[in-house]
Amino acid sequence: MNEPRTEQTADVIVVGAGPAGSTTAYHLAKAGLDVLLLEKTAFPREKVCGDGLTPRATKQLVAMGIDISEEAGWLRNKGLRIIGGGHRLQLDWPDLATFPDYGLVRKRDDFDEQLARQAQKAGARLHERCNVGAPITDPRTGRITGVEAKLGEEKTPVTFHAPLVVAADGNSTRLSLAMGLHRREDRPMGVAVRTYFASPRHEDDYLESWLELWDKRGPGPDRLLPGYGWVFGMGDGTSNVGLGVLNTSASFKELDWREVLKAWTASMPEEWGYTEENMTGPIRGAALPMAFNRQPHYTKGLLLVGDAGGLVNPFNGEGIAYAMESGQIAADVIVQAHARSTPAQRERALLGYPKVLKETYGGYYSMGRAFVKLIGNPKVMKLATERGLTHPVLMRFTLKMLANLTDPTGGDAMDRVINGLAKVAPKA
């Protein structure tokens, strides 16, 4: 038996060094707090993702001081190409004061590492191969005061202590579950399935979204599925090709989504090379927890950020931007709470975190939940793609709404409509 190591203490423990955890740790460390960032794997490591970043995520990278130049390995994109209903429409990202007018592409196997290293540079103490187990709680109050973990190749038992812990451990979020926070079944869930192909289509100025996802398997008629496909050129000789599917359809559980992806890519033009022999990696899948599907986002010393709190945008399945934004919001709240004089004052500040999240995203996510129910009906989806794509102005409005790209003040008429709808929608 290995003897437990010396206890480690900090102002804040962040569990998980994905985009949410690393962003949280970065902003906490920049503000002078002592932060432990605990990551169960070692970098670089694979994650299931489309690898395409919208201007929302790009803004967060800029705020972290990350070099996003092409020389540093980032590929820029100008907007979104939408294909569906026999139409093809190319839309530039909107020109806004709040967000840049370009997105980025980068493989997740080193995207996450870039963020974690940036948090380290800011002063966060990163432990890789640190598998966090049970929370340590105060038996009188039930409040979390640290975590138990196994560290390194030897799986050495170690305990870490801090007055605040941030759960950034993704959709499975064992830490939240151990603290009694379970997933809400009334919130939508998605699945992303993707692979990489060696392809001449690897260089593309636009992210490409296919709004009609047809299940072409079997002898019967093709079935329209509730979701979308994507093709993102990686600039390195490969394309990231995948699909995002919602759990709002009857076919969600019965279908093998890897097989659906294979059938969908097999229907693509031959010259694109999206065939099994050109696959450069396996087909992988991951869950997309949407629209605040785990709450409360703060309780008993534990804050939830990113996928752990169900922050994925229900309109488009985007998770990275919201993981990073929630990390920055959580860090801001923690920094302010840390400066308060008494435990009661600190608790009052921390209880503001879920309120800020609801104020920021609550109304927009409620609209997203209604949208998800609508497109779960194949007839509605078919009508929307056939009619909508013939109206470029309507589609520009749709792009702004789906990507959540508006100026909160001083924007155009489209911004005012979207912001107004989000304001009056219930913030559940």
C-alpha atoms as one frame of an Amber mdcrd trajectory, in Angstrom:
protein
   0.000   0.000   0.000   1.264   3.461  -0.866   1.261   5.966   1.965  -0.935
   9.016   1.237   1.022  12.058   0.136   1.095  15.308   2.042  -2.201  17.186
   1.851  -2.292  19.995  -0.707  -4.228  23.199  -0.076  -5.292  26.110  -2.271
  -7.829  28.922  -2.464  -9.738  27.040  -5.186  -9.613  23.533  -6.656 -10.696
  23.173 -10.296 -11.486  19.593 -11.340 -10.976  19.070 -15.083  -8.655  20.936
 -17.455 -10.920  21.136 -20.489 -11.917  24.574 -21.854 -14.183  25.312 -18.845
 -11.669  24.310 -16.172  -8.603  25.863 -17.765 -10.419  29.161 -18.414 -11.649
  29.252 -14.809  -8.150  28.507 -13.498  -6.561  31.090 -15.801  -8.801  33.961
 -14.672  -8.524  32.968 -10.984  -4.731  32.795 -11.175  -4.534  36.117 -13.055
  -6.464  37.684 -10.168  -3.857  36.351  -7.706  -5.689  33.356  -6.224  -3.895
  30.084  -5.514  -5.467  27.503  -7.849  -5.051  23.742  -8.196  -6.097  22.468
 -11.653  -6.600  18.692 -11.624  -6.766  16.777 -14.934  -7.364  13.015 -15.016
  -5.504  12.407 -18.299  -2.193  13.711 -19.670  -1.866  16.228 -22.492  -2.147
  16.075 -25.432  -5.380  14.094 -25.339  -8.299  13.375 -27.656 -11.787  14.841
 -27.225 -14.847  14.393 -29.430 -15.539  17.752 -31.054 -16.234  19.420 -34.367
 -13.042  21.490 -33.850 -14.825  24.555 -35.274 -14.907  27.671 -33.102 -17.384
  30.510 -33.584 -16.564  34.183 -32.897 -17.883  33.675 -29.315 -15.127  31.180
 -28.552 -12.574  33.274 -30.450 -13.341  36.227 -28.175 -12.576  34.091 -25.109
  -9.235  32.963 -26.543  -8.288  36.591 -27.158  -9.254  37.427 -23.555  -6.868
  34.689 -22.348  -3.992  36.158 -24.329  -3.620  33.098 -26.557  -1.719  33.566
 -29.822  -4.398  32.747 -32.426  -2.281  33.591 -35.475  -2.029  31.232 -38.449
   1.700  30.913 -37.654   0.685  29.442 -34.276  -1.406  26.770 -36.028  -4.898
  28.316 -36.054  -7.055  28.255 -39.176  -9.483  31.171 -39.561 -12.954  30.965
 -41.075 -15.213  33.738 -42.389 -18.616  32.264 -41.625 -21.023  29.416 -42.183
 -22.062  27.633 -45.368 -25.529  26.116 -44.998 -26.742  23.278 -47.228 -30.301
  21.922 -47.246 -33.565  21.715 -49.164 -31.663  21.741 -52.465 -30.086  25.117
 -51.572 -26.613  26.289 -50.637 -26.142  29.578 -48.774 -22.876  31.140 -47.616
 -23.175  33.553 -44.684 -20.369  35.640 -43.203 -20.151  35.981 -39.427 -21.916
  39.229 -38.447 -19.954  42.464 -38.121 -20.373  43.335 -34.409 -18.771  45.479
 -31.750 -18.981  42.663 -29.178 -17.427  39.758 -31.120 -14.755  39.378 -33.821
 -15.941  38.700 -37.376 -14.063  35.411 -37.737 -14.020  31.958 -36.218 -11.205
  29.435 -35.859 -10.459  25.764 -36.370  -8.061  23.714 -34.258  -7.936  20.046
 -33.276  -9.082  19.385 -29.721  -6.097  17.140 -28.993  -3.941  20.237 -28.605
  -6.562  22.996 -28.224  -7.224  21.971 -24.621  -3.509  21.778 -23.887  -3.021
  25.364 -25.125  -5.606  26.560 -22.588  -4.197  24.463 -19.736  -0.650  25.728
 -20.387  -1.947  29.294 -20.460  -3.551  28.729 -17.044  -0.209  27.356 -15.818
   1.615  30.427 -17.140  -0.833  32.597 -15.183   0.108  30.717 -12.005  -2.332
  27.790 -11.736  -0.786  24.560 -10.413  -1.684  21.834 -12.909  -1.625  18.146
 -11.941  -2.009  15.814 -14.927  -2.935  12.129 -14.452  -4.823  13.164 -11.340
  -7.999  11.103 -11.103 -10.405  12.799  -8.692 -12.671  10.490  -6.708 -14.921
  11.380  -3.787 -15.503  14.907  -2.508 -14.370  15.669   1.039 -17.213  17.312
   2.938 -17.720  18.923   6.322 -19.866  16.397   8.266 -21.759  19.202  10.034
 -22.720  21.308   7.005 -22.294  18.962   4.012 -20.131  21.642   2.429 -17.329
  20.501   0.115 -13.857  21.219   1.536 -11.680  19.269  -0.885 -11.325  16.120
  -2.974  -9.685  12.728  -2.800  -7.597  11.732  -5.810  -5.116   9.233  -7.211
  -2.040  10.860  -8.695   0.369   9.760 -11.424   1.180   6.381 -12.974   1.476
   4.900  -9.482  -2.052   6.082  -8.572  -0.746   7.521  -5.302  -3.609   8.470
  -2.940  -3.661  12.207  -2.257  -6.111  14.692  -0.745  -6.500  18.311  -1.827
  -8.247  20.932   0.291  -9.793  24.295  -0.595 -12.783  26.328   0.617 -14.189
  26.285  -2.956 -14.237  23.595  -5.640 -15.169  24.057  -9.307 -16.609  21.041
 -11.153 -15.333  21.255 -14.726 -15.352  17.478 -15.213 -17.640  17.344 -18.237
 -20.970  15.699 -18.921 -20.344  12.708 -16.624 -19.304  15.095 -13.751 -18.792
  12.458 -11.075 -18.069  15.221  -8.583 -21.503  16.838  -9.038 -23.218  13.455
  -8.781 -21.330  12.677  -5.576 -22.631  16.000  -4.203 -26.210  14.987  -5.076
 -26.651  17.057  -8.260 -28.417  14.940 -10.874 -29.286  15.599 -14.500 -32.662
  17.179 -15.259 -34.631  14.883 -17.541 -36.747  17.789 -18.846 -33.765  19.313
 -20.680 -32.626  18.324 -24.184 -29.595  16.148 -24.712 -27.612  15.749 -27.885
 -24.991  13.398 -29.255 -22.028  14.370 -31.426 -20.377  11.715 -33.594 -17.365
  12.502 -35.744 -14.306  11.237 -37.580 -11.467  12.599 -39.732 -10.914  11.918
 -43.450  -7.881  12.633 -45.607  -9.507  14.909 -48.186  -8.795  17.570 -50.817
 -11.470  19.631 -49.011  -9.167  20.269 -46.039  -8.816  24.002 -46.746 -12.056
  25.948 -46.462 -12.807  29.536 -45.439 -16.247  28.516 -44.143 -17.590  26.034
 -41.624 -20.131  23.880 -43.438 -23.445  22.792 -41.929 -25.846  20.337 -43.571
 -29.322  20.993 -42.204 -30.835  17.866 -43.684 -29.485  14.695 -42.163 -30.942
  11.764 -44.091 -30.799   8.188 -42.855 -30.203   6.455 -46.174 -29.813   2.922
 -44.816 -32.123   0.058 -45.630 -34.474  -0.585 -48.569 -37.263   1.749 -47.399
 -37.584   5.492 -48.029 -34.887   7.831 -46.628 -35.668   9.230 -43.169 -35.005
  12.828 -42.115 -33.294  12.851 -38.707 -33.435  15.618 -36.054 -29.979  17.139
 -36.223 -27.372  18.398 -38.624 -24.149  17.274 -40.255 -20.931  19.236 -40.514
 -17.822  19.359 -42.666 -14.935  21.418 -41.274 -11.658  21.663 -43.205  -8.717
  21.324 -40.799  -6.057  22.824 -43.082  -3.774  19.826 -42.482  -4.934  17.495
 -45.255  -7.994  16.306 -43.319 -11.676  17.180 -42.846 -13.551  16.800 -39.566
 -16.890  15.302 -40.598 -19.606  14.599 -38.085 -23.189  14.918 -37.006 -25.057
  16.339 -34.053 -28.355  14.704 -33.160 -31.032  15.621 -30.605 -32.814  13.258
 -28.225 -36.195  14.742 -29.176 -36.919  12.155 -31.848 -38.358   8.672 -31.547
 -35.363   7.318 -33.470 -32.768   8.722 -31.043 -32.198   5.551 -28.999 -32.805
   2.972 -31.684 -30.227   4.175 -34.221 -26.513   3.378 -34.365 -25.227   6.882
 -35.052 -21.825   5.656 -36.203 -23.573   3.688 -38.940 -25.702   6.736 -39.824
 -22.502   8.806 -40.188 -20.956   6.153 -42.445 -24.069   6.039 -44.640 -24.269
   9.851 -44.795 -20.630  10.294 -45.800 -20.939   7.489 -48.366 -23.543   9.623
 -50.170 -21.069  12.528 -50.555 -19.293  13.252 -53.879 -16.575  10.661 -54.516
 -13.856  13.251 -55.120 -14.152  14.509 -51.517 -12.725  11.211 -50.332 -15.088
  10.630 -47.403 -14.707   6.858 -47.576 -13.673   4.304 -44.978 -10.190   3.794
 -46.442  -9.499   7.552 -46.103 -10.440   7.686 -42.399  -7.474   8.868 -40.353
  -9.057   8.019 -36.993 -11.953   6.037 -35.517 -15.532   7.308 -35.312 -16.026
   8.676 -31.796 -19.123   9.977 -30.019 -19.914  12.147 -27.009 -22.969  13.524
 -25.212 -23.961  17.200 -25.471 -25.637  18.318 -22.201 -27.820  21.330 -23.046
 -29.755  24.217 -21.579 -28.776  24.064 -17.871 -29.485  20.343 -17.549 -27.804
  20.176 -14.132 -28.681  22.663 -11.379 -28.078  24.453  -9.084 -24.859  25.814
 -10.537 -23.661  26.675  -7.054 -24.269  24.819  -3.804 -22.287  24.103  -0.627
 -18.936  25.345  -1.922 -19.245  23.699  -5.383 -19.603  25.661  -8.647 -20.463
  23.970 -11.967 -18.970  25.241 -15.229 -19.212  24.090 -18.851 -20.669  20.659
 -19.647 -20.869  19.782 -15.936 -23.590  22.440 -15.663 -25.243  21.633 -19.012
 -24.084  24.855 -20.679 -24.200  23.589 -24.295 -26.224  25.858 -26.613 -29.437
  23.953 -27.582 -29.719  25.887 -30.846 -26.452  24.676 -32.377 -24.703  22.214
 -30.043 -21.828  24.626 -29.393 -20.117  23.937 -26.085 -16.630  25.465 -26.050
 -17.671  29.131 -26.052 -20.106  28.580 -23.164 -17.614  26.441 -21.251 -15.083
  29.280 -21.444 -17.618  32.028 -20.726 -19.038  30.213 -17.690 -15.463  29.687
 -16.483 -14.775  33.408 -16.691 -18.078  34.241 -14.964 -17.369  31.713 -12.174
 -13.857  33.113 -11.713 -15.181  36.691 -11.468 -17.706  35.640  -8.796 -15.099
  33.664  -6.819 -12.603  36.554  -6.896 -15.245  38.941  -5.534 -16.364  36.423
  -2.884 -12.743  35.852  -1.827 -12.398  39.561  -1.009 -15.405  39.570   1.374
 -14.744  39.710   5.131 -17.115  37.115   6.582 -18.355  33.636   5.570 -21.915
  34.978   5.261 -20.795  37.735   2.878 -18.756  35.275   0.818 -21.742  32.950
   0.559 -23.982  35.804  -0.563 -21.537  36.613  -3.365 -21.259  32.958  -4.445
 -25.038  32.562  -4.595 -24.925  35.259  -7.269 -23.237  32.835  -9.709 -26.407
  30.921 -10.757 -28.244  34.252 -10.982 -25.646  35.677 -13.399 -25.835  32.516
 -15.521 -29.631  32.710 -15.695 -29.512  36.411 -16.507 -26.904  35.778 -19.244
 -28.305  32.627 -20.869 -31.633  31.694 -19.234 -34.026  33.339 -21.688 -31.936
  32.384 -24.728 -31.741  28.732 -23.599 -35.516  28.669 -23.011 -35.994  29.752
 -26.636 -33.514  27.017 -27.597 -35.553  24.371 -25.801 -38.649  25.398 -27.779
 -36.579  25.318 -30.997 -35.323  21.808 -30.186 -38.909  20.541 -29.782 -39.872
  22.068 -33.126 -37.032  20.608 -35.177 -37.583  17.233 -33.508 -40.539  17.012
 -35.917 -39.126  15.951 -39.343 -41.963  17.748 -41.190 -41.111  21.069 -39.534
 -37.400  20.557 -40.236 -38.063  19.760 -43.908 -40.296  22.811 -44.350 -37.760
  25.074 -42.612 -34.870  23.996 -44.841 -36.864  24.104 -48.078 -38.430  27.534
 -47.457 -35.929  29.244 -45.170 -32.829  28.867 -47.332 -34.437  30.794 -50.178
 -34.523  33.932 -47.972 -30.979  35.235 -47.292 -32.182  37.982 -44.917 -34.140
  35.456 -42.861 -31.096  33.167 -42.805 -28.819  36.004 -41.611 -31.273  36.507
 -38.749 -31.257  32.737 -38.107 -27.441  32.639 -38.076 -27.330  35.418 -35.481
 -29.893  33.633 -33.337 -28.444  30.115 -33.644 -24.864  31.248 -33.008 -25.961
  33.739 -30.305 -24.065  36.575 -31.981 -25.651  39.957 -31.275 -24.584  43.283
 -29.839 -26.409  43.808 -26.523 -26.608  47.565 -27.086 -26.418  49.653 -30.234
 -27.020  46.660 -32.509 -29.192  46.469 -35.605 -32.887  45.582 -35.818 -32.126
  41.839 -35.852 -30.079  42.172 -32.663 -32.890  44.088 -30.971 -35.477  41.425
 -31.879 -33.286  38.516 -30.664 -32.260  40.325 -27.479 -35.870  41.303 -26.821
 -37.100  37.717 -27.227 -34.388  36.415 -24.888 -35.296  39.068 -22.336 -38.986
  38.141 -22.156 -38.485  34.349 -22.327 -38.586  32.544 -18.941 -35.116  32.195
 -17.396 -35.485  28.617 -16.149
